[in-house]
mmCIF file with all atom_site columns, C-alpha atoms in Angstrom:
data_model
loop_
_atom_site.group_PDB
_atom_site.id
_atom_site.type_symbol
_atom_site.label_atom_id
_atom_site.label_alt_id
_atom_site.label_comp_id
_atom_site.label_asym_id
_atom_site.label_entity_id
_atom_site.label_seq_id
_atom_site.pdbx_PDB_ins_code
_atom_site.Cartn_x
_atom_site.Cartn_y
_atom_site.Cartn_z
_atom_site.occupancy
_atom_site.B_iso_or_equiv
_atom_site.pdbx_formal_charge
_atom_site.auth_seq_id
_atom_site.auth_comp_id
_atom_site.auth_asym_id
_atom_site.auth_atom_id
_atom_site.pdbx_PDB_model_num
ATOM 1   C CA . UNK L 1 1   ? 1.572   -18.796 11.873 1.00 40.00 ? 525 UNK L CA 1
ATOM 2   C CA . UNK L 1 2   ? -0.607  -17.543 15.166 1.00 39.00 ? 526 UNK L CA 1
ATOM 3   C CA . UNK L 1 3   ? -3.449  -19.478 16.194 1.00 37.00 ? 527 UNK L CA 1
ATOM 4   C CA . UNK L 1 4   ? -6.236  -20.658 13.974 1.00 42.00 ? 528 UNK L CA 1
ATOM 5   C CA . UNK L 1 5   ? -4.588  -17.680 11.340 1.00 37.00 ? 529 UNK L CA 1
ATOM 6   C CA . UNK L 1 6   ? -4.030  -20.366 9.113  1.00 41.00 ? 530 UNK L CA 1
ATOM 7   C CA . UNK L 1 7   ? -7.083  -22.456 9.526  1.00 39.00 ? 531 UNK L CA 1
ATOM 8   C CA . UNK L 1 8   ? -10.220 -19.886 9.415  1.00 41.00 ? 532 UNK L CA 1
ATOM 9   C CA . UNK L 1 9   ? -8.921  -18.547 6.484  1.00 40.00 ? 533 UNK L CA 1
ATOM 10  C CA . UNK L 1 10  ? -9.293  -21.816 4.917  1.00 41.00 ? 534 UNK L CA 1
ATOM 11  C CA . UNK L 1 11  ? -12.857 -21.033 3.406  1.00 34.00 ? 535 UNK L CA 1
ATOM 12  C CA . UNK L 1 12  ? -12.764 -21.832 -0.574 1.00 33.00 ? 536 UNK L CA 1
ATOM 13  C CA . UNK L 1 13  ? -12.754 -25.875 -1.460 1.00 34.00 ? 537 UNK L CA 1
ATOM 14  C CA . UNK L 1 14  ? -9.503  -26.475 -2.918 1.00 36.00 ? 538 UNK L CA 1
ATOM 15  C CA . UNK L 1 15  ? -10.229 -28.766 -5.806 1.00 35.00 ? 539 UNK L CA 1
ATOM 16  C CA . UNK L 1 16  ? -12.981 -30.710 -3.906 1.00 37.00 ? 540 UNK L CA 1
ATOM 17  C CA . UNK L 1 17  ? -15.890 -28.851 -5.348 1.00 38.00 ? 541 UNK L CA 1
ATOM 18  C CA . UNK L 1 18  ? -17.506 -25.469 -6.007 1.00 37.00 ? 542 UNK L CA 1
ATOM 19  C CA . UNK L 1 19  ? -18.390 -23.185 -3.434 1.00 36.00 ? 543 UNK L CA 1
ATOM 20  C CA . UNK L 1 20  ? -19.099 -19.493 -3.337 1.00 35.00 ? 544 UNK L CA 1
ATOM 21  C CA . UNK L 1 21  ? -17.107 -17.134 -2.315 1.00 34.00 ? 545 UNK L CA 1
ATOM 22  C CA . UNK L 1 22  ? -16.953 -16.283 1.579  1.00 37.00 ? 546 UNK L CA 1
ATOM 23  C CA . UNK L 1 23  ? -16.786 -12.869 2.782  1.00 43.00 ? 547 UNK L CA 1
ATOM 24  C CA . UNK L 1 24  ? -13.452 -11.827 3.854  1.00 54.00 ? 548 UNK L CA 1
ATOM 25  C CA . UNK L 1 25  ? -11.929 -12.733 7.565  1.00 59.00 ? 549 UNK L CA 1
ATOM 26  C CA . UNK L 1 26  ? -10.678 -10.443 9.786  1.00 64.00 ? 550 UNK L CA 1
ATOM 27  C CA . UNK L 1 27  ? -8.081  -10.915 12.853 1.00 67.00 ? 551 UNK L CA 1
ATOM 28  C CA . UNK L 1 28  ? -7.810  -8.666  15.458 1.00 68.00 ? 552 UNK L CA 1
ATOM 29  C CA . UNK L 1 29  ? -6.112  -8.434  18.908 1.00 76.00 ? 553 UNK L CA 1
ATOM 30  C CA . UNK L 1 30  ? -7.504  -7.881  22.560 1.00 78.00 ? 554 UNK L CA 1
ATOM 31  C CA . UNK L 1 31  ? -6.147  -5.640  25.057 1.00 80.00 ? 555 UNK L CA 1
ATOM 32  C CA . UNK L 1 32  ? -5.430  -9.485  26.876 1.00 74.00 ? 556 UNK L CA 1
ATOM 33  C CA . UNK L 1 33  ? -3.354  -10.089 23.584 1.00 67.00 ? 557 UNK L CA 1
ATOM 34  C CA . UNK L 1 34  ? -6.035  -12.501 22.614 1.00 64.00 ? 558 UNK L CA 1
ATOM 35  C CA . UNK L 1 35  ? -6.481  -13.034 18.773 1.00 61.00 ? 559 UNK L CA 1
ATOM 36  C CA . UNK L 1 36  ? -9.747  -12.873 17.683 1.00 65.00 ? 560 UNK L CA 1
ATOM 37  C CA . UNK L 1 37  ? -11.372 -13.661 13.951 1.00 61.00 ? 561 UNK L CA 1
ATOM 38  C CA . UNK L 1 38  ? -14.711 -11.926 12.263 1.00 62.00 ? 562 UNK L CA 1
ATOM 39  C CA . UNK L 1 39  ? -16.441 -12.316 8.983  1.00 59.00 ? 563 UNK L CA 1
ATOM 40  C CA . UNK L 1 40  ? -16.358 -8.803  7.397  1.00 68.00 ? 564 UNK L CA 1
ATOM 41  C CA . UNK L 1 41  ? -15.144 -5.763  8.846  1.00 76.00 ? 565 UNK L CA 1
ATOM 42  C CA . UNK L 1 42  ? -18.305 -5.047  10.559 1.00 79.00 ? 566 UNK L CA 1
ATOM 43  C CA . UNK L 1 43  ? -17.790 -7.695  12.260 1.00 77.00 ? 567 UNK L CA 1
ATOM 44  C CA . UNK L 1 44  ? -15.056 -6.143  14.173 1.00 82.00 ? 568 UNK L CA 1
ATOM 45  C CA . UNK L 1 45  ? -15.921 -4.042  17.836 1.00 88.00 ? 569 UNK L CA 1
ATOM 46  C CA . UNK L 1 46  ? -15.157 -0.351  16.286 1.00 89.00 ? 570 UNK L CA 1
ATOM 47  C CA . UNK L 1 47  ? -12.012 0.194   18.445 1.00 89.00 ? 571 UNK L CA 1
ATOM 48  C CA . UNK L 1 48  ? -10.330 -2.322  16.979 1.00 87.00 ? 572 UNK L CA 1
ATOM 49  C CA . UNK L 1 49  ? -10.822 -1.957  13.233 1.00 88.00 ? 573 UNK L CA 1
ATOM 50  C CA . UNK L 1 50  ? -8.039  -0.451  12.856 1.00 87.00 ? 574 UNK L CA 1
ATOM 51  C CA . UNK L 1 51  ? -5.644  -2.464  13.888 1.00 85.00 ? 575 UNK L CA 1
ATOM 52  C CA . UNK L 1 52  ? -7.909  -5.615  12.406 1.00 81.00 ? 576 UNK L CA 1
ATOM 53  C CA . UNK L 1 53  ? -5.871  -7.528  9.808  1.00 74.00 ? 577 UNK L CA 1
ATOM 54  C CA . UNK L 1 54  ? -7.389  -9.247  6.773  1.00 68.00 ? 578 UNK L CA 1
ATOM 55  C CA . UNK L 1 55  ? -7.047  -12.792 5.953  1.00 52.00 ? 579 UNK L CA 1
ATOM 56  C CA . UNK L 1 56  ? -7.423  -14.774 2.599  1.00 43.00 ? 580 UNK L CA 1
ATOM 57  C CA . UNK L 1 57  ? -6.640  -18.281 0.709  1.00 35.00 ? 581 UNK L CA 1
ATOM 58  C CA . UNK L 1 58  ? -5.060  -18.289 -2.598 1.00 32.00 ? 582 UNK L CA 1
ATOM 59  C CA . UNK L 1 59  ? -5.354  -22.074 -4.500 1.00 33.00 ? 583 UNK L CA 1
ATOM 60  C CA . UNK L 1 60  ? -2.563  -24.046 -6.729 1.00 32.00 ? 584 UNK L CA 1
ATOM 61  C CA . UNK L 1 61  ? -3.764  -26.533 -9.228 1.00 32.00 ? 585 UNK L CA 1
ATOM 62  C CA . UNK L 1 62  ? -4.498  -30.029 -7.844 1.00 36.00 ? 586 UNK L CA 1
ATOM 63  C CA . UNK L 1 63  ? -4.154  -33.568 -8.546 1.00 36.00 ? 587 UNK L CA 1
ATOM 64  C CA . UNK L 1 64  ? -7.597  -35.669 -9.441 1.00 37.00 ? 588 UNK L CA 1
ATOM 65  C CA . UNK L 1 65  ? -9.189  -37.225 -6.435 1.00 40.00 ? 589 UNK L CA 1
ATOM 66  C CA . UNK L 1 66  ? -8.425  -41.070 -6.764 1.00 42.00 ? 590 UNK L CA 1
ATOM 67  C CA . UNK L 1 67  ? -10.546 -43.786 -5.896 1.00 41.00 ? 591 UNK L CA 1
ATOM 68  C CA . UNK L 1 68  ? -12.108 -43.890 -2.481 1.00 41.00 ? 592 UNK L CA 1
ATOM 69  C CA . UNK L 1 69  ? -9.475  -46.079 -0.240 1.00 39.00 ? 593 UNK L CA 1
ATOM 70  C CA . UNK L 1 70  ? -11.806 -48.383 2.020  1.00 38.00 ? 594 UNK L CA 1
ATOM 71  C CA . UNK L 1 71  ? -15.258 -49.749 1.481  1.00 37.00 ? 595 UNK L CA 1
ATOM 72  C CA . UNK L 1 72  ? -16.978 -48.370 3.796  1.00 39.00 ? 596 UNK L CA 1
ATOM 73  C CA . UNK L 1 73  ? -20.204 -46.082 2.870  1.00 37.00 ? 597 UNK L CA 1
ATOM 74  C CA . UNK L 1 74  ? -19.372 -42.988 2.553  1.00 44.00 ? 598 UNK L CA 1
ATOM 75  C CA . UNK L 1 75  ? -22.749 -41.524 3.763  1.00 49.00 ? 599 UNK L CA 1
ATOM 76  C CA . UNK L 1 76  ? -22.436 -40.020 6.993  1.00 59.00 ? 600 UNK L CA 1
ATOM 77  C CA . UNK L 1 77  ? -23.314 -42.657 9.768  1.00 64.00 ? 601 UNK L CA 1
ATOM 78  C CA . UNK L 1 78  ? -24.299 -42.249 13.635 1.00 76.00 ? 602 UNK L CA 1
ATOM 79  C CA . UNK L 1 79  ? -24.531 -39.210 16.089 1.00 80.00 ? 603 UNK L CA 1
ATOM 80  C CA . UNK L 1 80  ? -23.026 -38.137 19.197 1.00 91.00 ? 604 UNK L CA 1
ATOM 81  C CA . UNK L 1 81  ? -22.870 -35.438 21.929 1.00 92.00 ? 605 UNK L CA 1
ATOM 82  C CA . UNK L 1 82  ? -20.225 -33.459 22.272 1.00 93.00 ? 606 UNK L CA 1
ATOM 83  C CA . UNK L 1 83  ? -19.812 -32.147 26.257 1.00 92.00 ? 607 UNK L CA 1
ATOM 84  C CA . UNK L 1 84  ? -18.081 -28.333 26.717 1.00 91.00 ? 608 UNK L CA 1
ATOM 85  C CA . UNK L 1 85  ? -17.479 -25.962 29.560 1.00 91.00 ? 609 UNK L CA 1
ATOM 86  C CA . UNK L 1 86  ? -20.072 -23.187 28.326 1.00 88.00 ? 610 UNK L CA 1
ATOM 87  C CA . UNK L 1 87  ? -18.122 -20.052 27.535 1.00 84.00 ? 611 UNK L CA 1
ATOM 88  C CA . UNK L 1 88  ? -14.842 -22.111 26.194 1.00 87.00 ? 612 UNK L CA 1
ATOM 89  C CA . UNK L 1 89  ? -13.442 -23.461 23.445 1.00 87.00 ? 613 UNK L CA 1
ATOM 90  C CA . UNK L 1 90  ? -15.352 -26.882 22.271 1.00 92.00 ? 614 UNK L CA 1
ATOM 91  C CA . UNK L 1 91  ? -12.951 -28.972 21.904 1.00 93.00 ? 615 UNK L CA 1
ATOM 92  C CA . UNK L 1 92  ? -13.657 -32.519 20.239 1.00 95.00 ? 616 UNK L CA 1
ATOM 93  C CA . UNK L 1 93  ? -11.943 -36.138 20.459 1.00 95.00 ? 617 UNK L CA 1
ATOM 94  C CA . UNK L 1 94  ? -12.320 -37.866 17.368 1.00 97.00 ? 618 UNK L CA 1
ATOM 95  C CA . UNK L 1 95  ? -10.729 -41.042 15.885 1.00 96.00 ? 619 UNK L CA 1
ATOM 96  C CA . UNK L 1 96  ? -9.044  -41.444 12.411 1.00 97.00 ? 620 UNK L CA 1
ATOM 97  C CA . UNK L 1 97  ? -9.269  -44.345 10.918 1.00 96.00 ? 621 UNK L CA 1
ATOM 98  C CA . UNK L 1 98  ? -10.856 -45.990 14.071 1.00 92.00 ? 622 UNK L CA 1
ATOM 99  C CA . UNK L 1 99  ? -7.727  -45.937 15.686 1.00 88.00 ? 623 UNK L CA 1
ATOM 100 C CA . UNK L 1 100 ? -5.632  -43.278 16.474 1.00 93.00 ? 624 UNK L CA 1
ATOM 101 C CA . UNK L 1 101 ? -6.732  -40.641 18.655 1.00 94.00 ? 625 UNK L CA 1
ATOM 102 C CA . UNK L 1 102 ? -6.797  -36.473 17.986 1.00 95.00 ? 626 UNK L CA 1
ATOM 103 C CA . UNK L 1 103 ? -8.386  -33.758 19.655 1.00 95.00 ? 627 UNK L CA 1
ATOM 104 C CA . UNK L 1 104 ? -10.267 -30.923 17.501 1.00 94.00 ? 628 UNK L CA 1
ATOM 105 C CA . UNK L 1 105 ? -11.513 -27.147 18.034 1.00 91.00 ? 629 UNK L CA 1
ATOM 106 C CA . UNK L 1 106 ? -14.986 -27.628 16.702 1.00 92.00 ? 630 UNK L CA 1
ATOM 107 C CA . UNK L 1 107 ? -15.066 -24.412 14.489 1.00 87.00 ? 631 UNK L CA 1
ATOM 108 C CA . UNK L 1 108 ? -18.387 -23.516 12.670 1.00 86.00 ? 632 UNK L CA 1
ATOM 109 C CA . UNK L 1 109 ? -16.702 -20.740 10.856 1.00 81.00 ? 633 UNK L CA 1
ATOM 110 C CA . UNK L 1 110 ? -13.671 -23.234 9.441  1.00 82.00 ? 634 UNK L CA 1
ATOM 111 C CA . UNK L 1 111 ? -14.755 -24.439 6.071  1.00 85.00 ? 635 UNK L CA 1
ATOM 112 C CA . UNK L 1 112 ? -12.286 -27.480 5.891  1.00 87.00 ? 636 UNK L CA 1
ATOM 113 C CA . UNK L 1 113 ? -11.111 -29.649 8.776  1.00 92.00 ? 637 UNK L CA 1
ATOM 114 C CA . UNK L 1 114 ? -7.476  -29.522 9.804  1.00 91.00 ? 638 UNK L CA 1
ATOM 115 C CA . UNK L 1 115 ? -5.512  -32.526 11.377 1.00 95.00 ? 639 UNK L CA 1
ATOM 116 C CA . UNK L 1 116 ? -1.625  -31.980 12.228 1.00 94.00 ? 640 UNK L CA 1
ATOM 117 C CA . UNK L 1 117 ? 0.388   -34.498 10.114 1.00 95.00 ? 641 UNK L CA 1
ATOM 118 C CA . UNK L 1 118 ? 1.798   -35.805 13.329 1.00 94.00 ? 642 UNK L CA 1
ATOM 119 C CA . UNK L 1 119 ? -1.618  -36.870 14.079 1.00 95.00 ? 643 UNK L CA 1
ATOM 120 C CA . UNK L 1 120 ? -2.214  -38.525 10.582 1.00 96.00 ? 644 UNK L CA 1
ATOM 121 C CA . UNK L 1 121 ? 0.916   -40.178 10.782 1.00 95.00 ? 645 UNK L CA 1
ATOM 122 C CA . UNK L 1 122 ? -0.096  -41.889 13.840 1.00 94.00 ? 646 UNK L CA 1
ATOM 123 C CA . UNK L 1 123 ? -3.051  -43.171 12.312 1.00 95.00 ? 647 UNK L CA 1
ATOM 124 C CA . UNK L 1 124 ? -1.201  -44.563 9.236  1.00 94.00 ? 648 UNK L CA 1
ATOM 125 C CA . UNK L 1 125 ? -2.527  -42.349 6.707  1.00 95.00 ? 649 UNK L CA 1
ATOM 126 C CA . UNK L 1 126 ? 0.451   -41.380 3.754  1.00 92.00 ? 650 UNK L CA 1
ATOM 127 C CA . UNK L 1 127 ? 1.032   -37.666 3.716  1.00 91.00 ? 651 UNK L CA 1
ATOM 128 C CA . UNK L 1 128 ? 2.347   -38.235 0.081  1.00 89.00 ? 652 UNK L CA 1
ATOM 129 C CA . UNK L 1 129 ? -0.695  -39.575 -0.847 1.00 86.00 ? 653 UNK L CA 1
ATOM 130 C CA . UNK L 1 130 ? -2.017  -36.266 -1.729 1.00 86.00 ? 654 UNK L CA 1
ATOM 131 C CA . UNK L 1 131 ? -5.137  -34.988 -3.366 1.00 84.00 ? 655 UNK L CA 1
ATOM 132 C CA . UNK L 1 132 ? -4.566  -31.276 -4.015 1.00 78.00 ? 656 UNK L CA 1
ATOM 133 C CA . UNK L 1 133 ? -2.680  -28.472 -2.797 1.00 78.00 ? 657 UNK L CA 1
ATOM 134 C CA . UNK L 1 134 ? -2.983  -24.885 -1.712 1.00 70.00 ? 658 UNK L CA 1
ATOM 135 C CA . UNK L 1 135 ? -1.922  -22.049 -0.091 1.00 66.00 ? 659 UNK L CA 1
ATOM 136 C CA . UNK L 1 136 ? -2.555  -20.637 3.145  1.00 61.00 ? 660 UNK L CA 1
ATOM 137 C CA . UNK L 1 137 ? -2.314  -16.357 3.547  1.00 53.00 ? 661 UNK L CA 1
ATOM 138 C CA . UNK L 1 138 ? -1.768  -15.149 6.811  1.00 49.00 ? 662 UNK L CA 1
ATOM 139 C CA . UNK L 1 139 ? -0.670  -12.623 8.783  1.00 43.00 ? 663 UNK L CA 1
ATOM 140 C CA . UNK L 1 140 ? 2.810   -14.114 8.957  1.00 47.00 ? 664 UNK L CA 1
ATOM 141 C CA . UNK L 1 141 ? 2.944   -14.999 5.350  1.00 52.00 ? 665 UNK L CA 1
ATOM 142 C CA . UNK L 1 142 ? 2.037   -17.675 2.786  1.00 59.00 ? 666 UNK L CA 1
ATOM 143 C CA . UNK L 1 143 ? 1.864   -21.631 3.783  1.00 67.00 ? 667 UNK L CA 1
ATOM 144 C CA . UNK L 1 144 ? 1.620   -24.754 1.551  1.00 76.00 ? 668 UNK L CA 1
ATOM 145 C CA . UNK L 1 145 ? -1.437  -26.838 1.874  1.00 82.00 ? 669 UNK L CA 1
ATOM 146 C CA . UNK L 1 146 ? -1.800  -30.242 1.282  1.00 88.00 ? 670 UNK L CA 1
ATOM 147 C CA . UNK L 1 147 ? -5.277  -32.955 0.917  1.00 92.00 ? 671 UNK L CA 1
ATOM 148 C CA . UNK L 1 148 ? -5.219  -36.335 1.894  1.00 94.00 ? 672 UNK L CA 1
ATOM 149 C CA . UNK L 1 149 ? -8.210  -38.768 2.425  1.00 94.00 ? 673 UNK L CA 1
ATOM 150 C CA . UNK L 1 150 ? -9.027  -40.493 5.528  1.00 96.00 ? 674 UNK L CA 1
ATOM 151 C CA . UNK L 1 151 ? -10.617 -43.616 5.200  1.00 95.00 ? 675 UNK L CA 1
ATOM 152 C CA . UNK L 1 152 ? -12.943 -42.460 8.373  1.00 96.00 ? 676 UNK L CA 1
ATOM 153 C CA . UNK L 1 153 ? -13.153 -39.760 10.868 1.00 97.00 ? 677 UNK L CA 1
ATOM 154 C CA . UNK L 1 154 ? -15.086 -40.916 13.745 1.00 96.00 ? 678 UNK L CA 1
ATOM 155 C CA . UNK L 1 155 ? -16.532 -38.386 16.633 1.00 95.00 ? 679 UNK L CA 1
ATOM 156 C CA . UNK L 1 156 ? -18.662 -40.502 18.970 1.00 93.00 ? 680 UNK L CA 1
ATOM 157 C CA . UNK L 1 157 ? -20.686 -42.963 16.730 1.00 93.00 ? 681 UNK L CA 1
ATOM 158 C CA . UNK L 1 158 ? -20.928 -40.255 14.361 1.00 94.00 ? 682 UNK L CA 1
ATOM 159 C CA . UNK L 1 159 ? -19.023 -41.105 10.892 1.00 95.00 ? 683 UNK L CA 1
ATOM 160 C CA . UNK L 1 160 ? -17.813 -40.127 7.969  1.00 95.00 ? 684 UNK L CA 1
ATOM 161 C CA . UNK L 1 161 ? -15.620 -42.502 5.733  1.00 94.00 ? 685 UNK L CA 1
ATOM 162 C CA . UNK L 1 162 ? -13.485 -41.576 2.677  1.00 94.00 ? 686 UNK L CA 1
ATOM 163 C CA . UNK L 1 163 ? -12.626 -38.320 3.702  1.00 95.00 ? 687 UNK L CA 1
ATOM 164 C CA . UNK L 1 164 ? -10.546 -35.032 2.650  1.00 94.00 ? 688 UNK L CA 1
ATOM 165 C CA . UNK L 1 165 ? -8.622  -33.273 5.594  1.00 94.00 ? 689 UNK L CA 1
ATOM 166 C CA . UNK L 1 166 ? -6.100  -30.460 5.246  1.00 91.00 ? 690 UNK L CA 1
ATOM 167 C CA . UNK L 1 167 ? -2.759  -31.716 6.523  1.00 93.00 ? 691 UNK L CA 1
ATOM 168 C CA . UNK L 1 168 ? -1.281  -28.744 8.154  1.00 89.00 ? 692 UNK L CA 1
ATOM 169 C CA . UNK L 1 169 ? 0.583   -28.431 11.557 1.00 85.00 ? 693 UNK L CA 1
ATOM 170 C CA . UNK L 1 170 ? -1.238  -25.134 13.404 1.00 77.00 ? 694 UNK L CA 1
ATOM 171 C CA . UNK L 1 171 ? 0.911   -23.232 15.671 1.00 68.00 ? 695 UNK L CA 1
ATOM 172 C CA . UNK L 1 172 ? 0.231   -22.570 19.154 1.00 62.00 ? 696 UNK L CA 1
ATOM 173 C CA . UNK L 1 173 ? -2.849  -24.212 17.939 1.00 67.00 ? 697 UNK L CA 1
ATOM 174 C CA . UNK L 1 174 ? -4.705  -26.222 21.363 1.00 75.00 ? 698 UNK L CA 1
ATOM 175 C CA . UNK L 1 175 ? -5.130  -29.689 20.375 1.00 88.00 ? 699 UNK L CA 1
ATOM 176 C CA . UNK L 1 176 ? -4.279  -31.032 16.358 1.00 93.00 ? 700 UNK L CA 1
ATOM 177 C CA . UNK L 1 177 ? -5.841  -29.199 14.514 1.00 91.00 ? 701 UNK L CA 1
ATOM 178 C CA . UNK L 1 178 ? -10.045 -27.775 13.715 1.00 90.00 ? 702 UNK L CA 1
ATOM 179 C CA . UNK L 1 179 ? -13.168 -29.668 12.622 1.00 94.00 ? 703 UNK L CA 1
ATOM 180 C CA . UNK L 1 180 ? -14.799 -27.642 10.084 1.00 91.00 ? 704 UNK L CA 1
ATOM 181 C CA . UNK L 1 181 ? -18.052 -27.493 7.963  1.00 91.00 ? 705 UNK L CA 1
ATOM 182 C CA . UNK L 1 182 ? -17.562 -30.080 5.975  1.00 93.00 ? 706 UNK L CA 1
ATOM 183 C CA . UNK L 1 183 ? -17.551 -32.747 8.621  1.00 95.00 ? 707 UNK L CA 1
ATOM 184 C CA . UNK L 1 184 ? -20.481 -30.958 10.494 1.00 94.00 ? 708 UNK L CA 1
ATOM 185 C CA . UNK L 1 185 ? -22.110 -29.812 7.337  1.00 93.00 ? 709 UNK L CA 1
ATOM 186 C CA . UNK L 1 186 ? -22.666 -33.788 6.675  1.00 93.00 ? 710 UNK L CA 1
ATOM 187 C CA . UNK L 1 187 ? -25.245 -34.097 10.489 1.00 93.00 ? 711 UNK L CA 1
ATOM 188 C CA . UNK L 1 188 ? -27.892 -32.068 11.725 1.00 92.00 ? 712 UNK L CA 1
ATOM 189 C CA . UNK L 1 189 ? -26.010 -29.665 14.796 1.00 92.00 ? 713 UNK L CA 1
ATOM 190 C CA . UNK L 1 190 ? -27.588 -28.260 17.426 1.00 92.00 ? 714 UNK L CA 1
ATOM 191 C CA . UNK L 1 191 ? -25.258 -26.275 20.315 1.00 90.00 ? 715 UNK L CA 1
ATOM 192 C CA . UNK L 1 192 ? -26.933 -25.783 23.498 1.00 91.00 ? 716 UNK L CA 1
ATOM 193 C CA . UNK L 1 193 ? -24.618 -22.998 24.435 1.00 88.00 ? 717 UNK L CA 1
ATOM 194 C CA . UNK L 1 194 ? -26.258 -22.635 28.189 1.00 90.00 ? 718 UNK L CA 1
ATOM 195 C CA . UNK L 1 195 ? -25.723 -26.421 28.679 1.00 91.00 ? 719 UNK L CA 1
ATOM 196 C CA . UNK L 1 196 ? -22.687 -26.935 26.917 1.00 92.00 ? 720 UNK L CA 1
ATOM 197 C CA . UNK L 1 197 ? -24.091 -29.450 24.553 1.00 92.00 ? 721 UNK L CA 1
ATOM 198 C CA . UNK L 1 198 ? -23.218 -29.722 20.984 1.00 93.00 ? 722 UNK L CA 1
ATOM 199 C CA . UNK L 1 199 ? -25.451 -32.543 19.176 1.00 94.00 ? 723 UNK L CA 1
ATOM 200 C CA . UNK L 1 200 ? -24.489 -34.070 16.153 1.00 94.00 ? 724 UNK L CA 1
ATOM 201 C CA . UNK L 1 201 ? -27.277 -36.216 14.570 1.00 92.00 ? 725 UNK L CA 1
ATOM 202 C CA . UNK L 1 202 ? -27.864 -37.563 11.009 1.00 89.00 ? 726 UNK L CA 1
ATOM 203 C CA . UNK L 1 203 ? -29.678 -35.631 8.405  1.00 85.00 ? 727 UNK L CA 1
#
């Protein structure tokens, strides 16, 4: 699957609660052979609407989220800054499970955060410990999906314990994978784009 195809079209929570629907992504290529992603068609610079390709997520039953696996509080905790070379990618270190090391595209448009299984291996978390599936429609074709829980993701001092990731290895992706809303949904975030600043603080 091409880069990110998989992971921005990752916008309904699969068995981890309602949300509404999102409006429908769009991928689309640059005359640099870039790949570029839009919500709605509109979204898309007019000459390349045609050749845009539409994205979607399709779900598959899942298992019932069991019990949380550490103690820790699973409130949010913390805040940190997040440094970036204005103009690029912001890309994010973060820890899982306070030990192992990954690096993240911080993607506001991602609803879930993606972690390669490599990466959660390394960090000791069971990939057969799952808590739902799904599947991921791209412009390649259709991927299986699958849930596990952290028992923290750490980005600076800021925290959140007991928590679902998509375990899904990203092609050509840079780094191991994307931190979505639902980690940066949990903190107040403020991106200083002339600066290069991203600011993650607690609500």
């Amino acid at each position: 699957m091409t880069l990110l195809a998989g992971a921005l079209v990752l916008l309904v929570a699969v068995a981890l609660g309602p949300r509404p629907a999102a409006a429908q992504i769009y991928r689309w290529v640059d005359e640099a052979g870039v790949p570029h992603y839009a919500e709605g068609l509109d979204s898309v610079p007019d000459r390349y609407r045609k050749s845009a390709t539409p994205l979607g997520l399709r779900n598959a039953p899942a298992a019932p989220t069991p019990p949380p696996t550490t103690t820790a509080p699973t409130t949010p905790s913390g805040g940190t800054v997040i440094r970036y070379s204005p103009g690029q990618r912001i890309m994010v270190d973060v820890r899982i499970n306070g030990s192992a090391s990954a690096r993240l595209l911080l993607d506001t448009g991602a609803d879930r955060t993606i972690i390669s299984p490599r990466a959660l291996r390394a960090a000791g978390v069971s990939l057969t410990k799952t808590i739902a599936t799904g599947r991921l429609v791209g412009v390649t074709g259709t991927d299986r999906v699958s849930f596990v829980v952290v028992e923290s993701l750490d980005v600076g001092d800021a925290r959140v314990a007991s928590f679902p990731v998509a375990a899904y290895e990203m092609v050509d992706a840079q780094g191991d994978g994307l931190l979505g809303r639902d980690f940066l949904d949990r903190f107040h975030v403020t991106i200083d784009a002339g600066r290069g600043l991203v600011t993650l603080s607690p609500k």
